[in-house]
Coordinates of C-alpha atoms in Angstrom, one line a residue:
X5 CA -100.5 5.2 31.5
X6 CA -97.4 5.6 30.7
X7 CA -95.5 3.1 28.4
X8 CA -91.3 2.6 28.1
X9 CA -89.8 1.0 25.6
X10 CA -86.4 0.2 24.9
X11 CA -84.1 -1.0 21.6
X12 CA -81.3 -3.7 21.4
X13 CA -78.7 -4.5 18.3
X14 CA -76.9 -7.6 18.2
X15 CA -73.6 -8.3 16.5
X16 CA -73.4 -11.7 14.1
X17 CA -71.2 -14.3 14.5
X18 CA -69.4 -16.4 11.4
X19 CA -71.0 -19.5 13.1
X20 CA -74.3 -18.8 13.8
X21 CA -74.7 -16.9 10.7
X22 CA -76.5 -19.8 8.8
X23 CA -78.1 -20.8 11.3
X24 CA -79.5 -18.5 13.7
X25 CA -79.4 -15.2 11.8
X26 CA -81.7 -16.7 9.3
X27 CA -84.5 -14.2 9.1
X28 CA -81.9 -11.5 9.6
X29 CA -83.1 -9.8 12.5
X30 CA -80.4 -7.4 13.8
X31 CA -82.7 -4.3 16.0
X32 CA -85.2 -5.3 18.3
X33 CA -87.4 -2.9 19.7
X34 CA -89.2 -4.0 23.2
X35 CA -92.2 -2.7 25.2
X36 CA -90.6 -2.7 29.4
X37 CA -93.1 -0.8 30.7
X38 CA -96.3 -2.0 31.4
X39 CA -96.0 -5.2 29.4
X40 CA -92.8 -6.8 28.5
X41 CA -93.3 -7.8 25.2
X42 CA -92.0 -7.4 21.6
X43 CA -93.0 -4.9 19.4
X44 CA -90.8 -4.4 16.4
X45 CA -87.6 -5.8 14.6
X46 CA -85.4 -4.6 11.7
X47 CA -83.5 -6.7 9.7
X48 CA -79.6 -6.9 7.9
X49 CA -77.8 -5.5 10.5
X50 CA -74.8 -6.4 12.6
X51 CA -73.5 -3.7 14.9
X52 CA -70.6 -3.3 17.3
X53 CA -70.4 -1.8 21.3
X54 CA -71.1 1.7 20.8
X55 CA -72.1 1.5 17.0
X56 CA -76.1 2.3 17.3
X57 CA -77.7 6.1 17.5
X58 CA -81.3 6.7 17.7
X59 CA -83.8 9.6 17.3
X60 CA -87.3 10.2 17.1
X61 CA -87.8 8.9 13.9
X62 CA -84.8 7.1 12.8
X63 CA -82.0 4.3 14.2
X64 CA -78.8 4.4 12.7
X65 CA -76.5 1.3 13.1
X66 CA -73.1 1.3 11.8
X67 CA -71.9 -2.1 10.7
X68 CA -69.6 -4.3 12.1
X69 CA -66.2 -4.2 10.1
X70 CA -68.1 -2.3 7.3
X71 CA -67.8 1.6 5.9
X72 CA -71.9 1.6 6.3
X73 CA -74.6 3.0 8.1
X74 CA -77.8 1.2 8.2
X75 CA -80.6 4.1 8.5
X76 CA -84.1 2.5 9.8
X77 CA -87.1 4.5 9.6
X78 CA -89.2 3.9 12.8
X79 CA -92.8 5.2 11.8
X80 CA -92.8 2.9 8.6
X81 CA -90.8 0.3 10.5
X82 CA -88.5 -0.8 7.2
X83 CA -85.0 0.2 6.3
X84 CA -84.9 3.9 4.5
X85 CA -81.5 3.9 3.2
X86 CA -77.8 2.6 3.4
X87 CA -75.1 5.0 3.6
X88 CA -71.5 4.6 2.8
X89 CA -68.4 6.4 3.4
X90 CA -64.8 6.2 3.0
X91 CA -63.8 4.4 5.7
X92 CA -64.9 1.6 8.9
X93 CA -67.1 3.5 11.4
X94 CA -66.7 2.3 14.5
X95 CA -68.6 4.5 17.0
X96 CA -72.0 6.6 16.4
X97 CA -73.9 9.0 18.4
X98 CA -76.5 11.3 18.0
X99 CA -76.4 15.5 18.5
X100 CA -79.5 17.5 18.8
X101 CA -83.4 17.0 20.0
X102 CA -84.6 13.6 20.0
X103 CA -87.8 15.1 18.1
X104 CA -85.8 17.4 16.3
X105 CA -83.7 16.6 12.8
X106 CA -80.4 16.8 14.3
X107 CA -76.7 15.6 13.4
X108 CA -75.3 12.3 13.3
X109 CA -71.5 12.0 14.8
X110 CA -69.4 9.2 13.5
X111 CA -66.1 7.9 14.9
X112 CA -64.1 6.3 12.3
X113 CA -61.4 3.2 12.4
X114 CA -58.7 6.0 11.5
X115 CA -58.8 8.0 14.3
X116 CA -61.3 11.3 13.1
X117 CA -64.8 12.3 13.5
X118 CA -67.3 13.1 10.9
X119 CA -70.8 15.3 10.9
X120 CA -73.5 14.9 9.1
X121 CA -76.2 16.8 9.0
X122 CA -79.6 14.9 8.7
X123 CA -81.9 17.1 7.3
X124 CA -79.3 19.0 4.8
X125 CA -76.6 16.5 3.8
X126 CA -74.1 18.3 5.0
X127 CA -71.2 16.4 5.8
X128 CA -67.9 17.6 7.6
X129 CA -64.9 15.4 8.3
X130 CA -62.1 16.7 11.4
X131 CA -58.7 16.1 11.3
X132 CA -57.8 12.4 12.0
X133 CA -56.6 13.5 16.0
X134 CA -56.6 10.1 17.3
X135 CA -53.4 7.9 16.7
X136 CA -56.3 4.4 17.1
X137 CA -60.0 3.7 16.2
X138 CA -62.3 5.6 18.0
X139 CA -64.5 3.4 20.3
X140 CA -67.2 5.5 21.8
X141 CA -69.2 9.0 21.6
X142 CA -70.5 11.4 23.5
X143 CA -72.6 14.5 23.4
X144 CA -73.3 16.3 26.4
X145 CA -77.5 17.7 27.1
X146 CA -76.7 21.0 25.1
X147 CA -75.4 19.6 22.0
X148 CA -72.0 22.1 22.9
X149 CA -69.8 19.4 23.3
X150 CA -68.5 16.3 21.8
X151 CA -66.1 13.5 23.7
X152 CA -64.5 10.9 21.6
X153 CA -62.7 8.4 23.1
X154 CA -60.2 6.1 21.5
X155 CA -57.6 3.0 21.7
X156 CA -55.0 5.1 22.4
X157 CA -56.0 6.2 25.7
X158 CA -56.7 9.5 24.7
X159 CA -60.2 11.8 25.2
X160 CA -60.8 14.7 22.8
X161 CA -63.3 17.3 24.0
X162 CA -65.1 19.4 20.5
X163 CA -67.0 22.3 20.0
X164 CA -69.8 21.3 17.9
X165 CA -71.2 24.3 17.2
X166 CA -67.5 25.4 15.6
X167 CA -67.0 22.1 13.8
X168 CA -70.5 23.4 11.7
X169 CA -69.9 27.0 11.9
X170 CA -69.6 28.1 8.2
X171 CA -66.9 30.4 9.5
X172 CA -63.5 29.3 10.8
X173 CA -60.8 31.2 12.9
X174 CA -57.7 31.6 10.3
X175 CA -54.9 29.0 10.8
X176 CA -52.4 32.2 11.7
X177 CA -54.6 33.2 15.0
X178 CA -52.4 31.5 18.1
X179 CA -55.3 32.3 20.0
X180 CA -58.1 30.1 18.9
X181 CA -57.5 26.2 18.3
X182 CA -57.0 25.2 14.8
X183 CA -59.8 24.9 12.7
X184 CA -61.7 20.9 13.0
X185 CA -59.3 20.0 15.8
X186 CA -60.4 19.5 19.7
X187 CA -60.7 21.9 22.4
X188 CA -58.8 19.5 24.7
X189 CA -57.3 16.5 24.9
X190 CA -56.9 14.5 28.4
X191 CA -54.1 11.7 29.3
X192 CA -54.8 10.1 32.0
X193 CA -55.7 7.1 30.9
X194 CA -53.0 4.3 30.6
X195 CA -55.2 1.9 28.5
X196 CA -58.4 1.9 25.5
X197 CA -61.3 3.6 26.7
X198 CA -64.7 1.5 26.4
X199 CA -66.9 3.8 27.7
X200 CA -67.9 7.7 28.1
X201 CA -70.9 9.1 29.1
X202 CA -71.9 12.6 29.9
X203 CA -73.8 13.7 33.3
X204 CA -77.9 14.9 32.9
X205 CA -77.4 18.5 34.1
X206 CA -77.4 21.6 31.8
X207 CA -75.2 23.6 33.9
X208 CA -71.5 24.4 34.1
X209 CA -71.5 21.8 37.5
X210 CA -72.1 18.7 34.7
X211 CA -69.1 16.3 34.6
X212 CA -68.6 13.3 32.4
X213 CA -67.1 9.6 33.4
X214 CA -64.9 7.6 31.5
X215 CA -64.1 3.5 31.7
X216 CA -60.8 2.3 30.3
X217 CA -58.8 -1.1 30.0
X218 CA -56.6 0.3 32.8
X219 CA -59.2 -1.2 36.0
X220 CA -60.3 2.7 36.1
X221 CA -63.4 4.6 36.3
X222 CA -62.4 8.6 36.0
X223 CA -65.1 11.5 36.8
X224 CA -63.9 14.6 34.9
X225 CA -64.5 18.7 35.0
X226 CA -64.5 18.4 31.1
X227 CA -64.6 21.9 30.2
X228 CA -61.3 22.3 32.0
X229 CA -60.0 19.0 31.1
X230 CA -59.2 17.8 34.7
X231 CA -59.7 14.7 36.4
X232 CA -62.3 15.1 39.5
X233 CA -62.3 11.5 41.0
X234 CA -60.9 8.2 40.3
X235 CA -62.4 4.6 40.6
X236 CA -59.9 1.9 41.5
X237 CA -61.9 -1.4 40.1
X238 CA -60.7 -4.9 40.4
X239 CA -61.2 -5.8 36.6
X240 CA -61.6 -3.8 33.3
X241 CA -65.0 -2.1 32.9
X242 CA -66.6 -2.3 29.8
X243 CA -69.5 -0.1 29.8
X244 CA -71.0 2.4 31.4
X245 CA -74.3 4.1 33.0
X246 CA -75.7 6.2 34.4
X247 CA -78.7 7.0 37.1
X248 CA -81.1 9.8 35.9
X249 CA -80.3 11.9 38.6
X250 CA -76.5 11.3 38.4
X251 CA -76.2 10.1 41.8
X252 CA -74.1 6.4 40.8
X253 CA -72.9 4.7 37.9
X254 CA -72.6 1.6 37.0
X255 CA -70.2 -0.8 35.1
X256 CA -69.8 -4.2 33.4
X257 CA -67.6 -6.5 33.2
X258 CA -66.3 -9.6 31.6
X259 CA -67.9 -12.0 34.0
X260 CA -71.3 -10.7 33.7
X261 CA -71.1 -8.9 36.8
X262 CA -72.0 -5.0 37.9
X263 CA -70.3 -2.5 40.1
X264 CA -72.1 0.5 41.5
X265 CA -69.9 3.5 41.5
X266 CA -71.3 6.0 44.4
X267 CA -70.8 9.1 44.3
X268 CA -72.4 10.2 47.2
X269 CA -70.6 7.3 49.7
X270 CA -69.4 10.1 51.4
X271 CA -70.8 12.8 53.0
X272 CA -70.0 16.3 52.2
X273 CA -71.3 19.5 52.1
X274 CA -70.4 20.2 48.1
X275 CA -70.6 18.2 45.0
X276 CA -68.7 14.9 45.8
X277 CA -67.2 15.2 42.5
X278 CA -65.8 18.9 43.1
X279 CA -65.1 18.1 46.9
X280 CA -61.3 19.3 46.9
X281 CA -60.3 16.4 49.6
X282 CA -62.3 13.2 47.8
X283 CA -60.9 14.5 44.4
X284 CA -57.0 13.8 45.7
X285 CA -57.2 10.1 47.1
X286 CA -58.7 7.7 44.4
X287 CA -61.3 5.3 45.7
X288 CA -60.5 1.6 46.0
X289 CA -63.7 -0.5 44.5
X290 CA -63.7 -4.5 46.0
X291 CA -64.8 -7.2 44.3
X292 CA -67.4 -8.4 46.7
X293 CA -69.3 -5.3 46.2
X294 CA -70.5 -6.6 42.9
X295 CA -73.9 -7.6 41.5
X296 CA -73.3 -11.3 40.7
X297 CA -75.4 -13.5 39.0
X298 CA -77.0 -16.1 40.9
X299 CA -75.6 -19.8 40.1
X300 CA -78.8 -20.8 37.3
X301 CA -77.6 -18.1 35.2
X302 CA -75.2 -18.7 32.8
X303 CA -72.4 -16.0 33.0
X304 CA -71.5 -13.6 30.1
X305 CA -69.5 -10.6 29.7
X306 CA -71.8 -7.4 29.9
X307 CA -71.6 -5.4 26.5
X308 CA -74.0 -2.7 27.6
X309 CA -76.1 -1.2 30.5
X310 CA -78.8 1.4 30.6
X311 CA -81.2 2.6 33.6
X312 CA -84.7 2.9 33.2
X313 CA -86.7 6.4 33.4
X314 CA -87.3 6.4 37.5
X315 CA -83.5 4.7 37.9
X316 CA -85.6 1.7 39.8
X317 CA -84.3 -1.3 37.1
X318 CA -80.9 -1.5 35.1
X319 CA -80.9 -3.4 32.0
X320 CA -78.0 -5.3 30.6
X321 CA -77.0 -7.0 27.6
X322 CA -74.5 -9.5 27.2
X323 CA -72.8 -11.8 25.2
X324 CA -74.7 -15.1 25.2
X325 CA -77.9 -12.7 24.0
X326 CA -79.5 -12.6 27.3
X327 CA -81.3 -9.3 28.4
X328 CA -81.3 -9.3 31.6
X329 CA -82.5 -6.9 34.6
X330 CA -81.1 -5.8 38.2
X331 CA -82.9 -4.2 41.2
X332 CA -79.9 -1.5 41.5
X333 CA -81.5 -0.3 45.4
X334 CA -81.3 -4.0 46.3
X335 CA -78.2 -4.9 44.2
X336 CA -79.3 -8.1 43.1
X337 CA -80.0 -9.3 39.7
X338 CA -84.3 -9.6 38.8
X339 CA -84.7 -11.7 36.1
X340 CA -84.5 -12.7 32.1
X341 CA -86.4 -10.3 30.0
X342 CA -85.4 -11.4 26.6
X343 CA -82.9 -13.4 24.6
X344 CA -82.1 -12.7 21.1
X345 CA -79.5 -15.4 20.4
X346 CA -76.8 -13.4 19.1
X347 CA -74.5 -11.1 21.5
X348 CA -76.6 -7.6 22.7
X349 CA -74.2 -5.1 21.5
X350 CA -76.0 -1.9 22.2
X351 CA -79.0 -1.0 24.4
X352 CA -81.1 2.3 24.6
X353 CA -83.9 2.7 27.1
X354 CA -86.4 5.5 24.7
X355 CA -88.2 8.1 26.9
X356 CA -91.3 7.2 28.1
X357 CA -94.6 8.3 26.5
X358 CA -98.1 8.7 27.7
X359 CA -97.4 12.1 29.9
X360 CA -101.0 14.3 29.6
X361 CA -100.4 17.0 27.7
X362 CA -97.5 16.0 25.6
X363 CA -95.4 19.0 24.0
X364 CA -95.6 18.5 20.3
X365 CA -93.0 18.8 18.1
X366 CA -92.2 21.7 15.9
X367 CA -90.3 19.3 13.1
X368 CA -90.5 16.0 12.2
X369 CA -88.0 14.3 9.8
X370 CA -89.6 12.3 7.7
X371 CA -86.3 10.9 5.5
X372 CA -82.8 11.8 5.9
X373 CA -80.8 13.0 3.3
X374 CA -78.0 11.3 2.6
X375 CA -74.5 13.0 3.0
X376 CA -73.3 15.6 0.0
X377 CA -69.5 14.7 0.1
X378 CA -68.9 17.4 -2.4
X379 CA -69.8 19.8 0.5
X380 CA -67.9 18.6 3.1
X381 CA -66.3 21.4 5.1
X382 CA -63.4 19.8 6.4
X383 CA -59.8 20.2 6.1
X384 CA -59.7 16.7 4.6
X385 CA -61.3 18.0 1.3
X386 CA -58.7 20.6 0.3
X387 CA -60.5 23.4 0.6
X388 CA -59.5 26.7 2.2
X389 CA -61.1 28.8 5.0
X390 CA -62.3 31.6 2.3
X391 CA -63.5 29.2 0.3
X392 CA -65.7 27.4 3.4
X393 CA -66.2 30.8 4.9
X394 CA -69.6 31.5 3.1
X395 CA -73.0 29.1 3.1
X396 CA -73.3 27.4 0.4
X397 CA -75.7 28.1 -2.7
X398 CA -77.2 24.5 -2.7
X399 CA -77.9 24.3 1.5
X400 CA -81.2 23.5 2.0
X401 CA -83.1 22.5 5.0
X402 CA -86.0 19.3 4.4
X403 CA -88.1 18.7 7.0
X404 CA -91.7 19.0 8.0
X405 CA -93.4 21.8 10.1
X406 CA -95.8 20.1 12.9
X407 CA -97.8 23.5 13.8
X408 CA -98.9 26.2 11.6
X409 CA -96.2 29.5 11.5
X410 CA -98.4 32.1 12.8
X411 CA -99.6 35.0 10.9
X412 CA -97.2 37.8 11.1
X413 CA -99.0 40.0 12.8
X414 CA -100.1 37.5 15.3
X415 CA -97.7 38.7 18.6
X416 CA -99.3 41.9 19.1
X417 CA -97.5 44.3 21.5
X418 CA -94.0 43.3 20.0
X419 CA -92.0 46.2 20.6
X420 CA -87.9 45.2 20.2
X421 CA -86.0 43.8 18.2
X422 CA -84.4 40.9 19.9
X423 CA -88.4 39.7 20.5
X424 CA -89.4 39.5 17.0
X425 CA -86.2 37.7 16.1
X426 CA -87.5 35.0 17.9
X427 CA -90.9 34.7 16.1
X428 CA -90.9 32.8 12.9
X429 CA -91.1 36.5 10.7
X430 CA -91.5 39.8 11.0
X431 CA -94.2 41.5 12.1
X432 CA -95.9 44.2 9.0
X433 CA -96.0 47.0 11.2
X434 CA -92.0 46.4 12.0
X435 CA -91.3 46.2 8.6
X436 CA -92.9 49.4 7.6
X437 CA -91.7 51.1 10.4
X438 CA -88.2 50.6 9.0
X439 CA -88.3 51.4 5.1
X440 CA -90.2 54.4 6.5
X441 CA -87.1 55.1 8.9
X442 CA -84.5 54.3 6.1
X443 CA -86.5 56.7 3.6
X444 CA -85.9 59.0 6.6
X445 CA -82.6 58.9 6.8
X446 CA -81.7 58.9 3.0
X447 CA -83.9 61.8 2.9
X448 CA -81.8 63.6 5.6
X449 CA -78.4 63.1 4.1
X450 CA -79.2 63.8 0.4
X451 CA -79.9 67.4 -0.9
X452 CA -83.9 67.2 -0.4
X453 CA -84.3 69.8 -3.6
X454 CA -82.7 67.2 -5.8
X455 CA -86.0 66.1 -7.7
X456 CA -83.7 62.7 -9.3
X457 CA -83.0 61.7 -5.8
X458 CA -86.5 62.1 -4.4
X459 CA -88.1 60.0 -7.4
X460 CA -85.7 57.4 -7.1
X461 CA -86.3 57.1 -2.9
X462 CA -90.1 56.9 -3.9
X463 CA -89.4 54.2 -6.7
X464 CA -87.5 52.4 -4.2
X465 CA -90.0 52.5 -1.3
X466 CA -92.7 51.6 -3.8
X467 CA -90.3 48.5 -5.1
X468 CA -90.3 47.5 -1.4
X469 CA -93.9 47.8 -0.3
X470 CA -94.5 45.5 -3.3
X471 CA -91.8 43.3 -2.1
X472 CA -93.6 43.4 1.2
X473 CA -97.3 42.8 -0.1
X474 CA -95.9 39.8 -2.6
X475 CA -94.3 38.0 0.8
X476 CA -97.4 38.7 3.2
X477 CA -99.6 37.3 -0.2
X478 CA -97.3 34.6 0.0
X479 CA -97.6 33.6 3.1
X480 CA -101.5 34.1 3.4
X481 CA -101.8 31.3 0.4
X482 CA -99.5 28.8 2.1
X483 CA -101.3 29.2 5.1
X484 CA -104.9 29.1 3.1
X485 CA -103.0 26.0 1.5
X486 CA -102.2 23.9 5.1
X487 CA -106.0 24.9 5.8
X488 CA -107.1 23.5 3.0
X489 CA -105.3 20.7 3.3
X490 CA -106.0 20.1 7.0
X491 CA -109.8 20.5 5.6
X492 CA -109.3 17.9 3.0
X493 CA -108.1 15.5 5.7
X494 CA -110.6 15.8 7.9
X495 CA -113.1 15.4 4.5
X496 CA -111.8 12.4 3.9
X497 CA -111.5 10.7 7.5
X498 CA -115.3 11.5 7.8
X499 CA -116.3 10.0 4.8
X500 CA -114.2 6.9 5.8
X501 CA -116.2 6.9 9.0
X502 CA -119.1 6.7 7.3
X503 CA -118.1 4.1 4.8
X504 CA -116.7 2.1 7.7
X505 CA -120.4 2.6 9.3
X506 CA -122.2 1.5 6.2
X507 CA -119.8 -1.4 6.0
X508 CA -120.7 -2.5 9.3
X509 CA -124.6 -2.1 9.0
X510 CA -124.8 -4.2 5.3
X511 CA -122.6 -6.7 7.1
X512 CA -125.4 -6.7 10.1
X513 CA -128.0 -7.0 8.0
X514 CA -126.6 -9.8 6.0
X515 CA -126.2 -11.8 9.2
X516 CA -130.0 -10.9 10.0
X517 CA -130.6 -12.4 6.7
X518 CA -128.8 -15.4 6.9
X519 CA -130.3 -15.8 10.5
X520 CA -133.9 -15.7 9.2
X521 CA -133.1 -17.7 6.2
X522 CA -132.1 -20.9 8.5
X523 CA -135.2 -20.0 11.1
X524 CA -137.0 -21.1 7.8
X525 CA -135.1 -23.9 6.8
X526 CA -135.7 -25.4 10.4
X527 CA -139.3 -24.1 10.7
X528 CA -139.1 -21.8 13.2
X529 CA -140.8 -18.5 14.0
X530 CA -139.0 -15.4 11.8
X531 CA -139.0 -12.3 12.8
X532 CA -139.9 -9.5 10.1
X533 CA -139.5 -6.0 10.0
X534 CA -142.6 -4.1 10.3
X535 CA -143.1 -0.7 8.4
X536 CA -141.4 0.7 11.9
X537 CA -138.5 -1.2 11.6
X538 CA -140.1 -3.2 14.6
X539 CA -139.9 -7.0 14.7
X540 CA -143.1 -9.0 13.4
X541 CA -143.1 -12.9 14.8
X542 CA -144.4 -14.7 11.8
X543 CA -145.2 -18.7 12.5
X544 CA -143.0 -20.9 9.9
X545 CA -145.0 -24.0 8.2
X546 CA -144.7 -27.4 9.5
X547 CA -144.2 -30.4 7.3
X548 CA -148.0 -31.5 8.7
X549 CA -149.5 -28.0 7.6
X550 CA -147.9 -28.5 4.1
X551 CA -149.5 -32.0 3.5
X552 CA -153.0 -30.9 4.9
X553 CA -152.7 -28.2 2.3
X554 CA -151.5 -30.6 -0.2
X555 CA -154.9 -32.7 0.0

């Protein structure tokens, strides 16, 4: 069966803070599918629209009006670390696998975006490219691009695989942008942008949609940095979704209400976004299209919105703290799945789990590590692009392998190059092949009747086949050594089976006991265990035998 959760923050407020945030309770995580019901909660945090980030293992919430980042470990269900930096961070979002280790983004209250790398430390601050705070993130399905959004109206498209590149184009080349600056920035926004969201697809056809403070919802091309489609809406949006097969969006607003954005309204034979005649004339959104809520329910502006996994229920948070749910084929509003108390700031519906078969993860994350400012990489730090050109001596990779690396000669029949770069080493036979092809060709170029040069070509092949045997040794022992340990485990779960049995039988048998014991008490028959373990029926005394025996 499958089972979908989802996880809400909340933001504090000065006058409930006595009261209501007593127990501290900032990240709620929620069973929606089968059962709606609670599941876990973290404490001490307060976050902001757009402010939460989440990952396999981890939620990261960056606090309201604070230079902090609240890391949360979700297997151990406590709080793993708090991380600060130099200045407010007002939007977070998260680049790479969900299972994977990944890299946090962070939008800061000056206007630039900082990486950091969870599972090195790493940490690399751009160039401070918007004039106002930047309000919301996003990273599109191939962790290529970044979009960061800001009060000053602007959009910034990135290259994340360039802002952590070790090697950056020279400042002289006209041809390349400047090193940790943006690919390209878009204008046609007259007002701050609350909301921007990438499209599902992987391919070059994906778009991304953007709500501003100017009563407009824009669908862009955002590798080319053009506008496709415009939304006309009576009233400011304030968030965003979108459905899992990109077919609508939707978007909040102050009053509690939601507007369905169609994309497909009208019919043509292309994309609707990329249909050359939709993409000139804007379209004009009424009011009485909305989802309103019925009269009973109080209305509160709508700080976030997120679909479930089929697209058949939206979920919204909103101000008063009410979680609440909509029927988007019907376009009505459901019901009241939760209130928290304090305004729903950020909402995240987590992919479902219970699919047979499950692909398991090659790397788990057990703890981040927190960021090694000395190592930043930006310009912000001072340093140059020789000096930032090279990896450094200290960069190391912590995380945990969920499968066994196969033995290298494992992928038998490997015959290229470009096919054993993609297995985790090299095969033996590959190896020897090419010492004995570099011997070869030193052979062939040096004067073979120089005895010098032969002895030293035999020293060094005989250096490298003892390189070769220590790494293959190597690797046999850690593999012996996740065997062993994989034995041990299993060891000890059996022999914690069998305590657990034992446990269970002494605890029958004292209940047997004490059974028997009051049969006696009350003179009843008792039941003894014959040499069989079979049950004997043994007559108890009466008080009238006892006296006849007494005379």
């Amino acid at each position: 069966m499958l089972t979908e959760t989802f996880v809400a923050s909340t933001r504090s407020l000065q006058s409930q803070a006595q009261a209501t945030t007593a127990k501290g309770i900032g990240i709620h995580l929620h069973e929606y599918q089968p059962i709606l019901s609670p599941k876990t909660t973290f404490k001490n945090s307060s976050t902001q629209p757009n402010s939460l980030a989440l990952s396999a293992y981890h939620i990261f919430a960056a606090q309201a009006d604070k230079s902090v980042v609240h890391v949360y470990n979700k297997d151990r269900g406590n709080q793993e670390v708090v991380v600060p930096f130099q200045e407010k961070i007002t939007a977070l979002a998260f680049a790479g696998h969900y299972h994977g280790a990944g890299t946090l983004v962070l939008g800061t209250q000056a206007g630039r975006l900082i990486l950091w790398e969870l599972a090195t430390g790493r940490h690399i601050s751009t160039t401070q490219s918007h004039l106002q705070a930047v309000t919301c993130l996003a990273v599109d399905p191939t962790c290529t691009f970044i979009l960061s959004a800001s009060s000053d109206s602007n959009l910034h498209l990135w290259s994340l695989p360039s802002l952590l590149s070790f090697s950056q184009p020279s400042q002289n080349d006209s041809t390349q942008p400047l090193p940790f600056s943006p690919l390209k920035t878009v204008t046609n926004h007259l007002a701050a942008i609350n909301a921007v969201l990438f499209g599902h697809s992987a391919s070059k056809a994906n778009f991304a949609i953007s709500a501003a403070n100017d009563q407009t919802c824009i669908l862009w091309d955002y590798i080319n940095g053009t506008p496709l489609h415009t939304f006309l809406l009576s009233n400011n949006p304030i968030c965003l979704a979108l459905d899992p097969a990109d077919r609508c969006a939707y978007a909040g607003f102050e009053d509690g209400s939601i507007q369905t954005l169609d994309f497909y309204k009208k019919s043509t034979l292309s994309h609707p976004a990329y249909d050359a005649d939709q993409q000139s004339t804007p379209t004009q959104l009424a009011a009485s299209d909305r989802c309103h809520l019925p009269p009973n329910v109080p209305s509160s502006p709508a700080h976030c919105l997120q679909v479930s996994y089929d697209g058949s229920d939206l979920l919204s948070g909103h101000e008063n703290g009410k979680l609440l749910s909509w029927n988007p084929a019907t376009r009505k509003y459901n019901q009241q799945i939760a209130d928290l108390t304090l305004p729903v700031t950020n909402l995240f519906v987590l992919p479902p789990t219970g699919f047979p078969n499950p692909q398991t993860p090659r790397l788990k994350l057990h703890n981040v590590v927190k960021p090694r400012y000395e190592s930043s990489l930006g310009p912000s730090n001072g340093m140059s692009n020789t000096e930032t050109s090279t990896i450094p001596l200290n960069y190391t990779f912590t995380a945990q392998f969920l499968s066994t690396l196969p033995l290298p000669d494992a992928p038998a029949g490997i015959a290229d190059l470009d096919t054993a770069l993609t297995h985790s080493s090299f095969p033996a036979s590959m190896l020897e092949e090419g010492i004995a092809e570099l011997a070869a060709s030193n052979n062939t170029a040096s004067d073979p009747t120089d005895p010098d040069e032969s002895d030293t070509l035999r020293t060094q092949n005989a250096n490298l086949k003892l390189q070769l045997d220590d790494a293959l040794r190597r690797q046999r022992e850690a593999i012996a050594e996740v065997l062993k340990c994989d034995g041990e485990r299993l060891r000890r779960q059996e022999e914690d089976s069998i305590k657990k049995a034992r446990k269970k039988r002494r605890r029958i048998r004292r209940m047997q006991m004490e059974g028997r014991r009051r049969k006696v008490v009350m003179g009843e028959a008792v039941a003894e265990e014959g040499e069989n373990g079979e049950e004997v029926e043994k007559e108890g005394l009466s008080s009238d035998t006892d006296e006849m025996s007494s005379d």
